[in-house]
Coordinates of C-alpha atoms and ligand atoms in Angstrom, one line a residue:
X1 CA 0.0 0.0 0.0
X2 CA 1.0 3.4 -0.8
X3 CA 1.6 5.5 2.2
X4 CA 3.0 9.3 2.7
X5 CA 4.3 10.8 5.7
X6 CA 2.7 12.3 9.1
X7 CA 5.0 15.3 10.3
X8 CA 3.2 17.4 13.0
X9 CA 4.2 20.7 14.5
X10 CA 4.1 21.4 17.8
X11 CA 5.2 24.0 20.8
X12 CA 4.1 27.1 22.5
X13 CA 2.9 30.1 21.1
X14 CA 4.3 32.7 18.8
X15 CA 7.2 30.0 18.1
X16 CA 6.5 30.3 14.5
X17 CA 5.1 27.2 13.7
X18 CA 2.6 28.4 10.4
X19 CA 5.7 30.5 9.2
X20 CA 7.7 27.0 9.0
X21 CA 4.9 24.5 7.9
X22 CA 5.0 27.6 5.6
X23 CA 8.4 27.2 4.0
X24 CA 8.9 23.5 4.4
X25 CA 5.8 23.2 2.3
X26 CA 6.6 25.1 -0.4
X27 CA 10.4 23.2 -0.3
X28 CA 8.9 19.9 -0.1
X29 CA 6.3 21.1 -3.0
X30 CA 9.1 22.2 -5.2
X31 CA 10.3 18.8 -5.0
X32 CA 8.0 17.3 -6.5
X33 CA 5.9 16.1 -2.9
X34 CA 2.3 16.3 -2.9
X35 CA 1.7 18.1 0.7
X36 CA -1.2 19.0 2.4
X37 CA -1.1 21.9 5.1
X38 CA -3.6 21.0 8.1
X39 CA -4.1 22.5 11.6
X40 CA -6.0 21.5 15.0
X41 CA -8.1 22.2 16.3
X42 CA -9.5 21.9 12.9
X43 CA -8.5 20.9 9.7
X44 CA -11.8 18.8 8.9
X45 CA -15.6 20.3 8.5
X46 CA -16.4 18.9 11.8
X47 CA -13.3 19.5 13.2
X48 CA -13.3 23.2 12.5
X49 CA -17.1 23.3 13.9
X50 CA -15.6 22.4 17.7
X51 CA -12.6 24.1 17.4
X52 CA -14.6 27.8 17.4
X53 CA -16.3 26.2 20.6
X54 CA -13.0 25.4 22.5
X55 CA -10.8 28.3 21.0
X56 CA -14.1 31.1 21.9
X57 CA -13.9 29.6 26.1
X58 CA -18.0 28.1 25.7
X59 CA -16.6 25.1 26.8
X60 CA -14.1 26.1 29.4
X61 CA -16.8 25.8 32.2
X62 CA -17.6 22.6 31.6
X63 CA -13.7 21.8 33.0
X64 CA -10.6 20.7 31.4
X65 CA -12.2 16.8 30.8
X66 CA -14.9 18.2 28.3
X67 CA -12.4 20.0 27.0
X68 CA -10.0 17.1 26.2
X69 CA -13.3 15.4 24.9
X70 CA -14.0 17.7 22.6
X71 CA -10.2 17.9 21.3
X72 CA -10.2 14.3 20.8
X73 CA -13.5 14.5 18.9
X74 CA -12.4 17.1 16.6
X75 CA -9.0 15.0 16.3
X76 CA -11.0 11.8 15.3
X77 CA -12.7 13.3 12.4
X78 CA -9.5 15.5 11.4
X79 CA -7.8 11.8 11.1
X80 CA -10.6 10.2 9.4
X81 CA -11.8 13.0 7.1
X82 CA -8.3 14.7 6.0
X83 CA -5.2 13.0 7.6
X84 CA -5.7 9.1 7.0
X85 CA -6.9 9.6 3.6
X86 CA -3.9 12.3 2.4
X87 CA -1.6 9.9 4.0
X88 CA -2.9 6.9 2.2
X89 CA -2.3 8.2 -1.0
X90 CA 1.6 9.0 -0.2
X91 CA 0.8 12.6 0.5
X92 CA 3.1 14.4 2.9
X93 CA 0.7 15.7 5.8
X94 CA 1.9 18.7 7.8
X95 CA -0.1 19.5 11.1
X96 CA 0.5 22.9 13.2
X97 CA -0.5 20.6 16.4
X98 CA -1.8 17.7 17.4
X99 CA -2.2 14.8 19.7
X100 CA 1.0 16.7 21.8
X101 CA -0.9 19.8 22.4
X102 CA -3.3 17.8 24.1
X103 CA -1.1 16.1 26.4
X104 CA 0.3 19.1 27.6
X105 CA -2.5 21.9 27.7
X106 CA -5.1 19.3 28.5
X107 CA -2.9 16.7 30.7
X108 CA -0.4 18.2 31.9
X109 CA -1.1 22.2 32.7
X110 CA -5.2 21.0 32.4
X111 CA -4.1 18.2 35.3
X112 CA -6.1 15.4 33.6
X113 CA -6.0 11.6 34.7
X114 CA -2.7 10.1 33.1
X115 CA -4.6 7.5 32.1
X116 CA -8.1 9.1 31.1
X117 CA -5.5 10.8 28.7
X118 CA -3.7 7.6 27.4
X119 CA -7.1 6.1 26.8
X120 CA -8.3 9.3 25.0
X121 CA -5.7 9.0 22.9
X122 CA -5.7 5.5 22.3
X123 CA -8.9 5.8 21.0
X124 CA -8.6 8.9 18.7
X125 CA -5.5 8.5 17.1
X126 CA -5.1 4.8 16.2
X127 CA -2.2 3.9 14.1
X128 CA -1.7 7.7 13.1
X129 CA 0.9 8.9 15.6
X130 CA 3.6 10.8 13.6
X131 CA 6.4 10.1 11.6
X132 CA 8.0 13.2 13.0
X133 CA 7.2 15.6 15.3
X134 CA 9.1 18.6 15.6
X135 CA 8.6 20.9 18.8
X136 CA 9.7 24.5 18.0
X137 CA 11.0 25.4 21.3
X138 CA 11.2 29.0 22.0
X139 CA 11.2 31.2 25.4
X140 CA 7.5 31.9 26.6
X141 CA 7.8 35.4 27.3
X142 CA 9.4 35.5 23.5
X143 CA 6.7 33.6 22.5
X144 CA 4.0 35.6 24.0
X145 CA 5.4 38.8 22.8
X146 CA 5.3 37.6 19.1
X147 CA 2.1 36.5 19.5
X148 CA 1.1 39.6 20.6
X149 CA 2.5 41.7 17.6
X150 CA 1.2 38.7 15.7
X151 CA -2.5 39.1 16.6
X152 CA -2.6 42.8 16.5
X153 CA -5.6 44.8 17.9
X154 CA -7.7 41.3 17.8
X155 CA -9.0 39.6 21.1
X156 CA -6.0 37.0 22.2
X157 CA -8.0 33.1 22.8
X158 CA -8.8 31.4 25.4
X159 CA -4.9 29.5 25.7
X160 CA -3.1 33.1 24.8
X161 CA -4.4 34.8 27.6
X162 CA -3.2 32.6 30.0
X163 CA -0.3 33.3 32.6
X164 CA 3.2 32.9 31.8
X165 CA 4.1 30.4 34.4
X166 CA 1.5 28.0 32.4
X167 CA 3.6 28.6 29.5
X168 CA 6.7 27.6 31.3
X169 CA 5.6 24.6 32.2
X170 CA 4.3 23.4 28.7
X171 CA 7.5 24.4 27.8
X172 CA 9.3 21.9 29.9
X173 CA 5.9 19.2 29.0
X174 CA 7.1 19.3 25.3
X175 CA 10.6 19.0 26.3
X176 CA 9.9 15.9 28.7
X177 CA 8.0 14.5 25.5
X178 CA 10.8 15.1 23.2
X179 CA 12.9 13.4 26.0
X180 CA 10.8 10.0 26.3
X181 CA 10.3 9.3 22.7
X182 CA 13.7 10.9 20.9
X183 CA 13.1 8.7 18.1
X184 CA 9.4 10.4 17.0
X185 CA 10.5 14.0 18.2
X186 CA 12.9 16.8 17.4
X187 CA 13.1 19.8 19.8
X188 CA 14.3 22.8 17.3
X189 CA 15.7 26.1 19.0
X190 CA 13.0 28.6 17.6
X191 CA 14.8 31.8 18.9
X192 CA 16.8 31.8 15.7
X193 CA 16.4 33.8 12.3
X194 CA 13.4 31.7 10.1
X195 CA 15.6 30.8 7.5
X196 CA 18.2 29.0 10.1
X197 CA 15.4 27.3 11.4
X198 CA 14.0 26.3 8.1
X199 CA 17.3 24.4 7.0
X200 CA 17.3 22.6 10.0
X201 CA 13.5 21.4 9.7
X202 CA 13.9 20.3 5.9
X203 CA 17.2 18.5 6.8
X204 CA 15.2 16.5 9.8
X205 CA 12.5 15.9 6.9
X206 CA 14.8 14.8 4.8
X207 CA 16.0 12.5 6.6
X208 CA 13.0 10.8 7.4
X209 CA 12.2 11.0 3.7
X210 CA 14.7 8.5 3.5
X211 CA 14.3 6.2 6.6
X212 CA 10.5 6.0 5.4
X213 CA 11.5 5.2 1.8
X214 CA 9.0 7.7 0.3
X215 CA 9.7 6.8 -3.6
X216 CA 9.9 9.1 -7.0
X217 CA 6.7 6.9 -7.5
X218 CA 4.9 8.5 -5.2
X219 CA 6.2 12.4 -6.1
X220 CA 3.5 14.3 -8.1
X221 CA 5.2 15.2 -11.7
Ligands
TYD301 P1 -4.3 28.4 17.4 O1 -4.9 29.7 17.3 O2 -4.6 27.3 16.4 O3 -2.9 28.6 17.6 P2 -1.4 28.4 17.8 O4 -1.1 27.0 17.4 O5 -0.8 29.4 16.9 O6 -1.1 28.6 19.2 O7 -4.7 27.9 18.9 C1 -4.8 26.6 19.2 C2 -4.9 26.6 20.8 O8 -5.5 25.4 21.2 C3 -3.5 26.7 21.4 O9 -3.5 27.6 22.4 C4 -3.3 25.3 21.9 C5 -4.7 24.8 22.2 N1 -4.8 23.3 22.0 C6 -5.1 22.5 23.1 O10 -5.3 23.0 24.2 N2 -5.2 21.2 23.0 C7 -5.1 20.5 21.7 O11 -5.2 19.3 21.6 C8 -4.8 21.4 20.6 C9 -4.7 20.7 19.3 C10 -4.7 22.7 20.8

């Protein structure tokens, strides 16, 4: 069976993550690649129907389990709708988050159940963990400051406005990730100039490229 690739993108905010999946899309589509650019919460009909509930606060008084509920449910159709399919057909999927972001912002800094979490996940994501992940690792108070000047005079969302300690420590949750499973994750130093840190991603991609066997055959002429 023909299959693609699965690279997700993940970190804190304002670490530049749509200005990379950006570039490395339009490098991998220069080769030849077919790519398909994808988000969460979102990235799927029903998946973008939640995410305005989550990303808006409605469901933030129903408590951080509803809101991991409602990740995973948006998650489930992403996969099924947009991911599974793109990657079936030897596509290269890039994802500005995924199942990462829930770990941390739901299980670690929301304090969920370890294993309500591992079960959650279980169920949603299947045999579609990630080829790669890479975690763009910046600084929060960077971070926050670029998202800031990013967003403008519009209203920061539920996850921005949070305080900078939370940041810290889903800083040091993506790094623990990167830690336990070094063979799935690359932690990239996202304080540097965008083209530095552009080299370095298609490089890592590359690489997998390789390790994965993605063949000529399955390059769009
Ligand atoms: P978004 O505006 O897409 O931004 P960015 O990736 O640039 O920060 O916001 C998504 C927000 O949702 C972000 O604050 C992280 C949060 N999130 C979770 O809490 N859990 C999840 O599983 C996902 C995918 C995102």
């Amino acid at each position: 069976m023909t299959r693609g690739l699965f690279i997700t993108f993940e970190g804190g905010e304002g670490a530049g993550k749509s200005t990379q999946i950006a570039m490395l899309a339009t490098t991998l589509r220069a080769s030849g690649y077919e790519v398909v650019v994808t988000r969460e919460p979102g990235g799927s009909p029903g998946a973008e129907a939640i995410r305005h509930v989550v990303l808006s606060g409605a469901a933030e008084p129903f408590g951080p389990e509803m809101e991991a509920v409602l990740f995973a449910a948006a998650r489930a159709d992403h996969i099924d709708r947009t991911i599974r399919p793109a990657h079936a057909r030897g596509a290269i999927v890039l994802s500005d988050r995924f199942v990462d972001s829930s770990r941390v912002y739901q299980g670690v800094t929301g304090g969920l159940d370890h294993s309500f979490m591992e079960t959650l996940e279980r169920a949603t994501v299947e045999d579609m963990m990630p080829d790669l992940t890479l975690i763009l690792d910046i600084d929060p108070e960077e971070g926050m400051r670029r998202a800031g000047a990013r967003r403008g005079a519009s209203e920061a969302d539920r996850f921005e406005k949070e305080g900078l300690s939370l940041h810290r420590r889903r800083r040091k949750a993506f790094l623990e990730i990167a830690k336990a499973e070094p063979k799935r994750c690359k932690v990239i130093d996202a304080s540097r100039p965008a083209e530095k840190i552009a080299a370095e991603i298609a490089n890592a991609v590359e690489a997998v490229i390789e390790r994965k066997g993605l063949r000529a055959a399955e390059k769009v002429d």
